[in-house]
PDB file of C-alpha atoms in Angstrom:
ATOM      1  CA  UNK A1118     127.502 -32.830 -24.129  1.00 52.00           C
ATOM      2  CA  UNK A1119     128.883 -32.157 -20.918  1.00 57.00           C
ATOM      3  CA  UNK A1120     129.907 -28.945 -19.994  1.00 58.00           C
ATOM      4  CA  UNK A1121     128.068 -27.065 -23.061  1.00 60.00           C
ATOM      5  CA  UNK A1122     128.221 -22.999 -22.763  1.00 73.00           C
ATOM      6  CA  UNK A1123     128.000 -22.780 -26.672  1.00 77.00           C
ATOM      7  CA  UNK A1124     125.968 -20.542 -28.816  1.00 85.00           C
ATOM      8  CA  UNK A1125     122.492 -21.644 -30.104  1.00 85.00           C
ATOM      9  CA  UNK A1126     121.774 -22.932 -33.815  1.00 83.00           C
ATOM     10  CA  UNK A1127     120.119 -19.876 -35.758  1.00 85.00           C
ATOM     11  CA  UNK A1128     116.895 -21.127 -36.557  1.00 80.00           C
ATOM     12  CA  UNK A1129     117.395 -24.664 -36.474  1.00 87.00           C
ATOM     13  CA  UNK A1130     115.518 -27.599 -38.244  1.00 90.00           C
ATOM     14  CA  UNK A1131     115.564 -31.338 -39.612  1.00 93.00           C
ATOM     15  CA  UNK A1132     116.785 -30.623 -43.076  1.00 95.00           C
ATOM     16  CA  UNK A1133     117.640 -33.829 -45.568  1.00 96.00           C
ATOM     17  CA  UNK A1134     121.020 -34.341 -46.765  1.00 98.00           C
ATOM     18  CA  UNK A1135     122.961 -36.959 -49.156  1.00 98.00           C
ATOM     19  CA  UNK A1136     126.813 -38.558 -49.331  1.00 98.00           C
ATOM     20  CA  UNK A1137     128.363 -36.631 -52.439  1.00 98.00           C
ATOM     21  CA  UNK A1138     132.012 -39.399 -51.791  1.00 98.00           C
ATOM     22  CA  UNK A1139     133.861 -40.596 -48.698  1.00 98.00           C
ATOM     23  CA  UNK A1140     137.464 -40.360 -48.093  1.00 97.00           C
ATOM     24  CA  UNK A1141     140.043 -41.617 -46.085  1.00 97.00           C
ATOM     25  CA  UNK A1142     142.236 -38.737 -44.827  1.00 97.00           C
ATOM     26  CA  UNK A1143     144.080 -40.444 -42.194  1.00 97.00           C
ATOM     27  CA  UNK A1144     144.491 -44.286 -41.098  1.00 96.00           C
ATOM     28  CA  UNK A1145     141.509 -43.318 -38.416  1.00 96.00           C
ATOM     29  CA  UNK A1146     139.913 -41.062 -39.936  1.00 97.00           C
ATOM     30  CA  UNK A1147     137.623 -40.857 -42.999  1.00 98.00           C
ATOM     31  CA  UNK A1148     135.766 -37.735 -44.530  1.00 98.00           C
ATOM     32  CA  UNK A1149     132.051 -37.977 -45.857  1.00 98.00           C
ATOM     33  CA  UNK A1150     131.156 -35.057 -47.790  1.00 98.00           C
ATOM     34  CA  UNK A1151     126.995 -34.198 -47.959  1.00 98.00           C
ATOM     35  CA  UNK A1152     125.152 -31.939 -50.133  1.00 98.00           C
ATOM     36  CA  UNK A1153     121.718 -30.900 -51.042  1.00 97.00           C
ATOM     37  CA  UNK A1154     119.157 -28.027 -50.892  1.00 96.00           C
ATOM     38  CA  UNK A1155     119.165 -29.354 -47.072  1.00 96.00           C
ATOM     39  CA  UNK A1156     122.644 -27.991 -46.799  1.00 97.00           C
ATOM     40  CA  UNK A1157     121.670 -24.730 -48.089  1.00 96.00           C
ATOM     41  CA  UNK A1158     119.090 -24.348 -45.150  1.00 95.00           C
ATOM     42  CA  UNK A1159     122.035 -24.470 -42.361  1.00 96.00           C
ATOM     43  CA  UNK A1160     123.309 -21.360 -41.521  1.00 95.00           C
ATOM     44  CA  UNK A1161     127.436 -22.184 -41.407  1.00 95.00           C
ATOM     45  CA  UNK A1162     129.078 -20.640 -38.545  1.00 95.00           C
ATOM     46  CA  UNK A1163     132.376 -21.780 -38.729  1.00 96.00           C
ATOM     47  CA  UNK A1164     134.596 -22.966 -35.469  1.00 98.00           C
ATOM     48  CA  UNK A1165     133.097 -26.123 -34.173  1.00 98.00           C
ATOM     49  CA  UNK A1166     129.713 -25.680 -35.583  1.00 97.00           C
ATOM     50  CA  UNK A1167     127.792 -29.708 -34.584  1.00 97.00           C
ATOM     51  CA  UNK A1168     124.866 -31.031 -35.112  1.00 96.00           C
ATOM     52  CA  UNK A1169     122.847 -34.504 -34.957  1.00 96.00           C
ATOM     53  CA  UNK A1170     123.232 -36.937 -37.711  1.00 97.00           C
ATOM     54  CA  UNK A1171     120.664 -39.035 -38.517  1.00 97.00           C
ATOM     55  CA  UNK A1172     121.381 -41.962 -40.127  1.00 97.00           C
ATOM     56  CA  UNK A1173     119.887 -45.301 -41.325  1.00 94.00           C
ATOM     57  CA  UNK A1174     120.098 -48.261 -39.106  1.00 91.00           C
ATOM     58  CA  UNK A1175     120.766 -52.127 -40.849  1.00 86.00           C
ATOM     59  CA  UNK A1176     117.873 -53.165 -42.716  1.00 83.00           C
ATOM     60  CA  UNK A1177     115.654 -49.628 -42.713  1.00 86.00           C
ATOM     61  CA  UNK A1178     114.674 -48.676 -46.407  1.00 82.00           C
ATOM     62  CA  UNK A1179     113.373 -45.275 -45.672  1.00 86.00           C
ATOM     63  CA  UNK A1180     114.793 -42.887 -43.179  1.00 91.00           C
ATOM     64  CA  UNK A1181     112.178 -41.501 -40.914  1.00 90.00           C
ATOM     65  CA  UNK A1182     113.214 -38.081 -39.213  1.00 92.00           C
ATOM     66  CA  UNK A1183     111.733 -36.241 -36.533  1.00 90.00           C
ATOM     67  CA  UNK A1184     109.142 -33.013 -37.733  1.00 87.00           C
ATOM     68  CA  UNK A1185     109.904 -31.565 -34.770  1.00 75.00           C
ATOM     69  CA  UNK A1186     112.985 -28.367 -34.423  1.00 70.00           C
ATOM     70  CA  UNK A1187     112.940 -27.197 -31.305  1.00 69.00           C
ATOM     71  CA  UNK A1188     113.899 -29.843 -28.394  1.00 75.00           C
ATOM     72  CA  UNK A1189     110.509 -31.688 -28.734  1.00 85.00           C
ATOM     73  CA  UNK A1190     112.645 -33.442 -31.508  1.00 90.00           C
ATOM     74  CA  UNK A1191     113.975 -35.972 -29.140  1.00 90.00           C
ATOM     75  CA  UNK A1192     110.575 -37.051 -27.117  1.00 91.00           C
ATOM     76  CA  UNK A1193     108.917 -37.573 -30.815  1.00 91.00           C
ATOM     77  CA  UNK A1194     112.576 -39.554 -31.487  1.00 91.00           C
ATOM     78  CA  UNK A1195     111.674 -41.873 -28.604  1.00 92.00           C
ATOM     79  CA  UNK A1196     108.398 -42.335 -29.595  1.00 91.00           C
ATOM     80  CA  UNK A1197     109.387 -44.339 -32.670  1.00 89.00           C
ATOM     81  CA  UNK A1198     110.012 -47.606 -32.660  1.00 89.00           C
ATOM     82  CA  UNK A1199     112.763 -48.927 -32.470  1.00 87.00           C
ATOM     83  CA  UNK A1200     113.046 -50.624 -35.419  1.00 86.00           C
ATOM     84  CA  UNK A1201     111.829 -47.338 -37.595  1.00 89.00           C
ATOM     85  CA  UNK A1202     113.798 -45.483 -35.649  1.00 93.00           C
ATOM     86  CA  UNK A1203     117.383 -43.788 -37.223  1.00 95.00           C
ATOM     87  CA  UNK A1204     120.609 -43.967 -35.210  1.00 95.00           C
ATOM     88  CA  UNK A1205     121.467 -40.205 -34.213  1.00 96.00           C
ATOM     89  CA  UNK A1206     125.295 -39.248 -33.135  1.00 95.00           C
ATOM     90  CA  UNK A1207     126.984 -35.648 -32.935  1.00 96.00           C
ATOM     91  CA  UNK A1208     129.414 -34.771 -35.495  1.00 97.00           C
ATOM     92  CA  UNK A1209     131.286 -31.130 -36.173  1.00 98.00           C
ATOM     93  CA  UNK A1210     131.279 -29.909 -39.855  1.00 98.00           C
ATOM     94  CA  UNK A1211     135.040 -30.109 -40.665  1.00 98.00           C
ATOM     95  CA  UNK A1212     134.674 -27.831 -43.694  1.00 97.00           C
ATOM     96  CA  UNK A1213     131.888 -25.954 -46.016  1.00 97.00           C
ATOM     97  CA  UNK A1214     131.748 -24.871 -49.608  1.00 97.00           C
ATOM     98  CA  UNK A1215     128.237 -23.005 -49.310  1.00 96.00           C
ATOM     99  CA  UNK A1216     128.484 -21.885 -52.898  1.00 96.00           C
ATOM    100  CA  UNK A1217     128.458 -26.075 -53.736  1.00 97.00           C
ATOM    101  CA  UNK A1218     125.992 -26.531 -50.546  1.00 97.00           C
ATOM    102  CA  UNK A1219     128.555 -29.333 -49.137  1.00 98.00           C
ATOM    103  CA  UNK A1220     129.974 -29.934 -46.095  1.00 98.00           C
ATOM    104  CA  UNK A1221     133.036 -32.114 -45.139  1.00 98.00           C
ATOM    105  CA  UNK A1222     132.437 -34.577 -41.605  1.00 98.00           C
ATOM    106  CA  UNK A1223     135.340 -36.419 -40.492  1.00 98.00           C
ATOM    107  CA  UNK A1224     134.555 -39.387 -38.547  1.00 97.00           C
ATOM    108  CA  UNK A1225     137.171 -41.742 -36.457  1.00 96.00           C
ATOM    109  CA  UNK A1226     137.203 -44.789 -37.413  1.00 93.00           C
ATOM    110  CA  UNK A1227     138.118 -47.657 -35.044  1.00 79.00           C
ATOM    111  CA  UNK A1228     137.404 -50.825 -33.416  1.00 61.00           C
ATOM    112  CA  UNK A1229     135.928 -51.855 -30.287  1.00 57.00           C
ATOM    113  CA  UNK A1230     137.067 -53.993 -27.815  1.00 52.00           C
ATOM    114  CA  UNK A1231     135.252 -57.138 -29.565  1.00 49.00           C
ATOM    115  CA  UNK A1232     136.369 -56.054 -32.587  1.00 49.00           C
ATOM    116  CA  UNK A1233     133.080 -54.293 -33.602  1.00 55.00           C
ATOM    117  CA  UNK A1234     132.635 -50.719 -35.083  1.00 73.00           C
ATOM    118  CA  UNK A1235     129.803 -47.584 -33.644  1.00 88.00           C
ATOM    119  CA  UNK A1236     126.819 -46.841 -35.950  1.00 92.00           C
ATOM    120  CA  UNK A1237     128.731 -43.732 -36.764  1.00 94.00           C
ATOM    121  CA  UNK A1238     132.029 -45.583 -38.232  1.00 94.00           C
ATOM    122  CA  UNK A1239     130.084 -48.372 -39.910  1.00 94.00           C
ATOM    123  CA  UNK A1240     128.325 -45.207 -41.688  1.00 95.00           C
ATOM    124  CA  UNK A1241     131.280 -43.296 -42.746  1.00 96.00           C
ATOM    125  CA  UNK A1242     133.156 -46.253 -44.155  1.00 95.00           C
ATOM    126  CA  UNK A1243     130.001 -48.449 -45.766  1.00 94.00           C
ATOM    127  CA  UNK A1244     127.771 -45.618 -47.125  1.00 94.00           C
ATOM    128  CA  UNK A1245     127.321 -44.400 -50.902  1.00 95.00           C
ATOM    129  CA  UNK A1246     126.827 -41.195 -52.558  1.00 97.00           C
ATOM    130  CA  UNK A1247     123.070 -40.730 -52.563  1.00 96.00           C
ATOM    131  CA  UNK A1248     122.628 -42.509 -49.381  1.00 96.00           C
ATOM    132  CA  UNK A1249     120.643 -39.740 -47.175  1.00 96.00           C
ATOM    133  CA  UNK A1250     120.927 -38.882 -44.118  1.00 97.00           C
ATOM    134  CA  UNK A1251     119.380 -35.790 -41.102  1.00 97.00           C
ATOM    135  CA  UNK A1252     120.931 -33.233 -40.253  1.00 97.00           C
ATOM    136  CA  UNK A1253     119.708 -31.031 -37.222  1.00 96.00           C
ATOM    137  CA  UNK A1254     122.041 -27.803 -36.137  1.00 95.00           C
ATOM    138  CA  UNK A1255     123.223 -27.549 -33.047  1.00 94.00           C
ATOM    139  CA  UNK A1256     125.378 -24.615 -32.947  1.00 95.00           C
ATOM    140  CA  UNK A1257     129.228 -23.685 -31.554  1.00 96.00           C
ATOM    141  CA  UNK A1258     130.607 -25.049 -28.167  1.00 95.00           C
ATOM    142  CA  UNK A1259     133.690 -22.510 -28.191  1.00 97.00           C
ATOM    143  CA  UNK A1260     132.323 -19.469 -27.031  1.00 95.00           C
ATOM    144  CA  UNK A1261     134.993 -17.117 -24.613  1.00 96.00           C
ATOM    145  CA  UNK A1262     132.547 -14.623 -22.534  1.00 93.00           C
ATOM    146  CA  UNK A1263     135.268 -12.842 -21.086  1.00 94.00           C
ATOM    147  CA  UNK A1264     138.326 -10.999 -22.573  1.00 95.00           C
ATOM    148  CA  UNK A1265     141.453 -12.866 -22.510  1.00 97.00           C
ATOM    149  CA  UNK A1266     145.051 -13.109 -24.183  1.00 97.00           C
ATOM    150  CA  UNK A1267     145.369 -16.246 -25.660  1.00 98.00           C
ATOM    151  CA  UNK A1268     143.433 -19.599 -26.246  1.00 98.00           C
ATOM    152  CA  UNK A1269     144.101 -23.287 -24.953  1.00 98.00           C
ATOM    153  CA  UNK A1270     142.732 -26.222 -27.180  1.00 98.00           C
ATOM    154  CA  UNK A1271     142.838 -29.529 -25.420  1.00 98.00           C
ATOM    155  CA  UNK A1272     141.864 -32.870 -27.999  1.00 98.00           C
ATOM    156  CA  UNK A1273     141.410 -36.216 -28.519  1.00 98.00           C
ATOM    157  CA  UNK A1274     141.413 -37.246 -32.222  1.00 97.00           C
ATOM    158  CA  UNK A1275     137.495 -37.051 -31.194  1.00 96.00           C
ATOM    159  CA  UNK A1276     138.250 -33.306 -31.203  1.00 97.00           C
ATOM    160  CA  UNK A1277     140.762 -32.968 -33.933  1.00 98.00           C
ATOM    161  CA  UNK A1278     137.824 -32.216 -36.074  1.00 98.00           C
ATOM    162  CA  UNK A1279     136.354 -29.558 -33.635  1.00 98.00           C
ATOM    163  CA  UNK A1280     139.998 -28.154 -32.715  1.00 98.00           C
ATOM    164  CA  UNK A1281     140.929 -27.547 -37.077  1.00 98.00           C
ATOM    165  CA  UNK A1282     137.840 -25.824 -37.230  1.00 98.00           C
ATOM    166  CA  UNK A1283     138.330 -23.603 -34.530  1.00 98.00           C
ATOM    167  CA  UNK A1284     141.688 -22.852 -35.431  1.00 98.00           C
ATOM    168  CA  UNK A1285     141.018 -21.680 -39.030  1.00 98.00           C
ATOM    169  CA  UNK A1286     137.732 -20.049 -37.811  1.00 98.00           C
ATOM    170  CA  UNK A1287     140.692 -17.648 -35.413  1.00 98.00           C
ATOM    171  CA  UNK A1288     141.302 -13.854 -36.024  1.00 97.00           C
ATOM    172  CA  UNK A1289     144.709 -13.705 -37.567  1.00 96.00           C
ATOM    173  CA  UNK A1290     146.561 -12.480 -34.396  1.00 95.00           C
ATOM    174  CA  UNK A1291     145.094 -14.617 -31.913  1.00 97.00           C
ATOM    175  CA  UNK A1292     148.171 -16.628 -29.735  1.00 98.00           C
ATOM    176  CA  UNK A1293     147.838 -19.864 -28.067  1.00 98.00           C
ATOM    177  CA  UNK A1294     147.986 -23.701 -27.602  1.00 98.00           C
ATOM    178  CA  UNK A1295     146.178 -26.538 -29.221  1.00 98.00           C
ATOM    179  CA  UNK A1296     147.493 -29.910 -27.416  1.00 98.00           C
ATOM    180  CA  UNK A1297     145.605 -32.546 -30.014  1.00 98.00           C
ATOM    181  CA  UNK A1298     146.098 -36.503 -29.289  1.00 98.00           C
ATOM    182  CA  UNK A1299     145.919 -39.231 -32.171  1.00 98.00           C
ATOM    183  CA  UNK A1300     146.377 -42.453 -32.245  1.00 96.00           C
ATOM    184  CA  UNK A1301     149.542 -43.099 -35.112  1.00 96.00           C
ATOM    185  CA  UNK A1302     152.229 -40.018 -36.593  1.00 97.00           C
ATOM    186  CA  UNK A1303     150.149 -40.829 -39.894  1.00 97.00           C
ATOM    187  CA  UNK A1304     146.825 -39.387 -38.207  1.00 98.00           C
ATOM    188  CA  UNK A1305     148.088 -36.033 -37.862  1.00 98.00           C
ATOM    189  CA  UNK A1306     146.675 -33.877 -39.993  1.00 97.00           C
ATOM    190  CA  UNK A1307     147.115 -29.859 -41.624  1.00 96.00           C
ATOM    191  CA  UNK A1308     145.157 -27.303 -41.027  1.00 97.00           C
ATOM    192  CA  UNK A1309     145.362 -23.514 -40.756  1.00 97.00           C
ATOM    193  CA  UNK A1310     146.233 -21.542 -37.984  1.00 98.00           C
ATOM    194  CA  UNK A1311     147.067 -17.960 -36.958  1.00 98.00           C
ATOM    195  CA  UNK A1312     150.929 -17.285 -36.585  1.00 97.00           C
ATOM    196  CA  UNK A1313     150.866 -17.221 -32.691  1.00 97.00           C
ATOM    197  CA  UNK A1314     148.854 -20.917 -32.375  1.00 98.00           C
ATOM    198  CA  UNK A1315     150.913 -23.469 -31.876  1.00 98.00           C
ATOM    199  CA  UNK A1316     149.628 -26.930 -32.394  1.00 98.00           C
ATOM    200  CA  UNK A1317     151.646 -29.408 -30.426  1.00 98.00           C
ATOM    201  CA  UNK A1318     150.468 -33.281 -31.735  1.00 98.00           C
ATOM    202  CA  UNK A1319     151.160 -36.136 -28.704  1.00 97.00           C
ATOM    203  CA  UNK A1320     151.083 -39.529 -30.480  1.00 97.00           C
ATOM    204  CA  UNK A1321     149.643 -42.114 -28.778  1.00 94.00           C
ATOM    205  CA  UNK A1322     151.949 -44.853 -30.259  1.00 88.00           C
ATOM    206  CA  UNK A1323     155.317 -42.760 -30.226  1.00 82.00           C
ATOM    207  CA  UNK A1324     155.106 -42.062 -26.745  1.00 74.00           C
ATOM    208  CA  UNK A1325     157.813 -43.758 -24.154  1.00 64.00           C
ATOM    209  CA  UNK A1326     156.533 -46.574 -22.591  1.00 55.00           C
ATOM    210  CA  UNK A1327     153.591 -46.523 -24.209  1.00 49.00           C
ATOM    211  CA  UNK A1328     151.840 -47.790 -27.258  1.00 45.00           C
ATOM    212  CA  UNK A1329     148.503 -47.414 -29.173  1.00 44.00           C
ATOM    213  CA  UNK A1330     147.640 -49.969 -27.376  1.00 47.00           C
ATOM    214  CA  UNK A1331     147.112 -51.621 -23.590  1.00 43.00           C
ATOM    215  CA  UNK A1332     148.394 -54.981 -22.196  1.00 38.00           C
ATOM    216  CA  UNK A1333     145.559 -56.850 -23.732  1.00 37.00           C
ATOM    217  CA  UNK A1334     145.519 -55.896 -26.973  1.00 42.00           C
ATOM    218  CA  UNK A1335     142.927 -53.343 -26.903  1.00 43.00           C
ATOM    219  CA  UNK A1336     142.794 -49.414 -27.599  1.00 52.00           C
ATOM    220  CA  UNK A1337     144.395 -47.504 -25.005  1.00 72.00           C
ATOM    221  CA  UNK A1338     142.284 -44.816 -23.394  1.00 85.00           C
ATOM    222  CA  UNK A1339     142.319 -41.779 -25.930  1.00 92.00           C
ATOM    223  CA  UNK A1340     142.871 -38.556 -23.936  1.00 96.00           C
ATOM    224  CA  UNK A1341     145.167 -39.792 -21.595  1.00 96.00           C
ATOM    225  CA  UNK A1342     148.506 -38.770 -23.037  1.00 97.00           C
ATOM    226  CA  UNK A1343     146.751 -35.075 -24.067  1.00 97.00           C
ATOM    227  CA  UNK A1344     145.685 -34.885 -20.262  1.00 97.00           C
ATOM    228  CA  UNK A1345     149.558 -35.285 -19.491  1.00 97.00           C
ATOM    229  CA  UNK A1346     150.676 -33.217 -21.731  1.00 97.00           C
ATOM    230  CA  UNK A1347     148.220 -30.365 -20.699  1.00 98.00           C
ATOM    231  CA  UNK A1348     149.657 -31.025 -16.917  1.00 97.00           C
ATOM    232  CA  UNK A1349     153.333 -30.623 -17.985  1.00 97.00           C
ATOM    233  CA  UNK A1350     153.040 -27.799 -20.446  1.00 98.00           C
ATOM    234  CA  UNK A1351     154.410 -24.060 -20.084  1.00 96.00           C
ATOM    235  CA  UNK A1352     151.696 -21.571 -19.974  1.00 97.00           C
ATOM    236  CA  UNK A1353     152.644 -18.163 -21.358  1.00 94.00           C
ATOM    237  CA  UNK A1354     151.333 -15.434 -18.771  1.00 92.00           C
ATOM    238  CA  UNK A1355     147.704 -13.757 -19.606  1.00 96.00           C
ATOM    239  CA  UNK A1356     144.263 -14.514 -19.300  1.00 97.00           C
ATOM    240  CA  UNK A1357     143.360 -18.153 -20.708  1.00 98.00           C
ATOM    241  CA  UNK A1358     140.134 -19.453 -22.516  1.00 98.00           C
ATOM    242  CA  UNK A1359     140.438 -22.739 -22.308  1.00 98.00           C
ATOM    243  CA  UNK A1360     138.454 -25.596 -24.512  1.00 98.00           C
ATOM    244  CA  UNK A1361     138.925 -28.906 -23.807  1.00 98.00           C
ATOM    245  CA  UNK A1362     136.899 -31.967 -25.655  1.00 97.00           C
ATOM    246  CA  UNK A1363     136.270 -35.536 -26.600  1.00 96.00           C
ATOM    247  CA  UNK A1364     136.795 -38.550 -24.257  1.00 95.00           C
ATOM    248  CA  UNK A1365     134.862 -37.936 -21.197  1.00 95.00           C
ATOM    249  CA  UNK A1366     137.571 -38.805 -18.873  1.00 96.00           C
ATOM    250  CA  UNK A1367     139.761 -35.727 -21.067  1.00 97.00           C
ATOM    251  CA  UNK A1368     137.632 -33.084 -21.026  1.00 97.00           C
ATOM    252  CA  UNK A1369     136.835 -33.464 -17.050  1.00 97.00           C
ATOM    253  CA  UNK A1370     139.983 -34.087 -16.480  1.00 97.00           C
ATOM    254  CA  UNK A1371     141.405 -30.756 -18.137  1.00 98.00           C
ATOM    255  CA  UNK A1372     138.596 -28.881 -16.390  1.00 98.00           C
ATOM    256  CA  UNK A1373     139.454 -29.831 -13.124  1.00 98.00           C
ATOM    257  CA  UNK A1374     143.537 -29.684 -13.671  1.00 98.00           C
ATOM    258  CA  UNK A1375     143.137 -25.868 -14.949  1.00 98.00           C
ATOM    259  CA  UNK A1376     140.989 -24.940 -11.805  1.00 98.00           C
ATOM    260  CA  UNK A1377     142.323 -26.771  -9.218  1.00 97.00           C
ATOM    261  CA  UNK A1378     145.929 -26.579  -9.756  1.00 97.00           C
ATOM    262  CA  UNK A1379     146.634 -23.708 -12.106  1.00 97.00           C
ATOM    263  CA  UNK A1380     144.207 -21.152 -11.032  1.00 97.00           C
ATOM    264  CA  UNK A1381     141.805 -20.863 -14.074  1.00 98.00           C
ATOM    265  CA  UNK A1382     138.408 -19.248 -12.956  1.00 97.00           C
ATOM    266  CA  UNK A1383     135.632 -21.571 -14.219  1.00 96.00           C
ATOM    267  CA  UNK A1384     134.172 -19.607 -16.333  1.00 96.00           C
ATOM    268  CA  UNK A1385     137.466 -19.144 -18.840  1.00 97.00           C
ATOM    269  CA  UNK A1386     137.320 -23.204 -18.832  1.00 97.00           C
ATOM    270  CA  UNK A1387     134.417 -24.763 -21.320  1.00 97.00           C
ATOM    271  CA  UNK A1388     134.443 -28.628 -21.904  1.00 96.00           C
ATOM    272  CA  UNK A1389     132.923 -31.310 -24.246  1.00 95.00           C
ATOM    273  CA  UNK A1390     132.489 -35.004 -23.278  1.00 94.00           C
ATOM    274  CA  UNK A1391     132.199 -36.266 -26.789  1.00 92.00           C
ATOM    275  CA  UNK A1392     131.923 -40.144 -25.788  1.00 89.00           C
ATOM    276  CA  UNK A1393     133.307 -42.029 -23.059  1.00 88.00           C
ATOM    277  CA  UNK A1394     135.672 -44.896 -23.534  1.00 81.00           C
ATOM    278  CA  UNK A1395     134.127 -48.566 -22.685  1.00 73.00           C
ATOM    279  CA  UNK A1396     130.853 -47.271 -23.386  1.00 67.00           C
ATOM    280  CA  UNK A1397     130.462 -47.504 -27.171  1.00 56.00           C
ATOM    281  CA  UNK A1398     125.560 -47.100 -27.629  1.00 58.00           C
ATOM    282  CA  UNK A1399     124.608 -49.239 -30.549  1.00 57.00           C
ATOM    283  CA  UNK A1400     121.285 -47.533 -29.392  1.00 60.00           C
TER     284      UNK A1400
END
């Protein structure tokens, strides 16, 4: 995760967790809700609390997690075989109900250029409740070290996730911008914000000229249209903390616009390469 300045899991661990349903919120988007004394174990945060998912590859029976919770976990990872070994992606817990020990994960759902699906989508839309799954905390990426007026959320509909979290996560008078990219009008979604947030959606398929997808029939680069946005909008005056995440290209991209041509000191700017477009790991 490029760019990371977050603050640490408390006390974290490879705790066991399984599906309670699935649901599709959005036409590229679909929640998975897990539960379990696992769940219980997490201490929730709130914001854009992540972590690692563990999950099953095709033809595994049992899932075999690392012991390990400190950052040994991912040399005794490697040392698995491949074949015994789990797929592991990084998700953000949309929602939590501690009292029911569930959490919400939204996961985008889309196809690849040959038409295939990541180990993370094929998950979220083929598992069933009591399929389980590992869950390792990772802790919260927004994290403002300095005092400032208002807040600047740049997205992908990688980030949407991340970005409704932080909003509802927001003291109630806290002012600013969340500019949040999806791919269709029917992908935006409702969440909670303070008064003075506004959250300005950029559709990827309603934009001029454009459409949700390139001359050859593929995806078009997600991020792109947020990035534009970002470099036309009006900022109000004030100290900034920006956040910027998901597609690599975004995230840099916003980073280096809000330094280099609007002034921002680096350290009011984190940023969050969630994945980077042509470069889908079945690893």
């Amino acid at each position: 995760m490029s760019g990371y300045n977050g603050r640490r899991a408390v006390a974290p661990e490879v705790v066991m967790a399984q599906v309670v349903e699935t649901k599709r919120v959005t036409p590229h988007m679909m929640r998975v809700t897990l539960g379990g004394e696992g769940i219980a174990r997490l201490t929730l945060q709130g914001y854009d609390q992540w972590f690692r998912l563990f999950m099953t590859r095709p033809g595994q029976e049992n899932l075999k997690l690392p012991t390990a919770s400190s950052g040994w976990w991912y040399a005794q990872y490697l040392a698995t075989p491949r074949s015994r070994r789990p797929y592991v992606r990084n998700y953000t817990i949309r929602a939590a109900r501690e009292e029911l020990n569930e959490i919400d994960v939204d996961f985008v759902v889309h196809e690849d250029e040959d038409g295939g699906t990541g180990p993370g989508a094929g998950f979220a839309t083929g598992c069933s409740a009591g399929e389980q799954v590992g869950i390792l905390d990772q802790g919260i990426g927004y994290n403002p070290q300095h005092d400032h007026d208002w807040v600047l959320l740049v997205a992908d509909e990688s980030g949407l996730p991340a970005v409704a979290g932080i909003c509802e996560s927001l003291p109630a008078g806290r002012r600013g911008l969340a500019i949040v990219e999806v791919p269709t009008t029917a992908d935006k979604q409702d969440f909670t914000a303070p008064p003075g947030m506004e959250v300005r959606w950029v559709v990827r398929d309603e934009a001029p000229g454009t459409t949700a997808q390139d001359a050859t029939g593929h995806d078009a680069v997600p991020g792109a249209l947020a990035l534009e946005a970002l470099r036309t909008a009006e900022f109000p005056g004030g100290d900034v903390y920006a956040f910027a995440i998901g597609e690599s290209a975004l995230a840099t991209g916003a980073r280096r616009h809000l330094v280099n041509d609007r002034g921002v000191p680096r350290t009011h700017v984190d940023f969050v390469g969630y994945w980077k477009h042509g470069r889908a790991s079945q690893s």
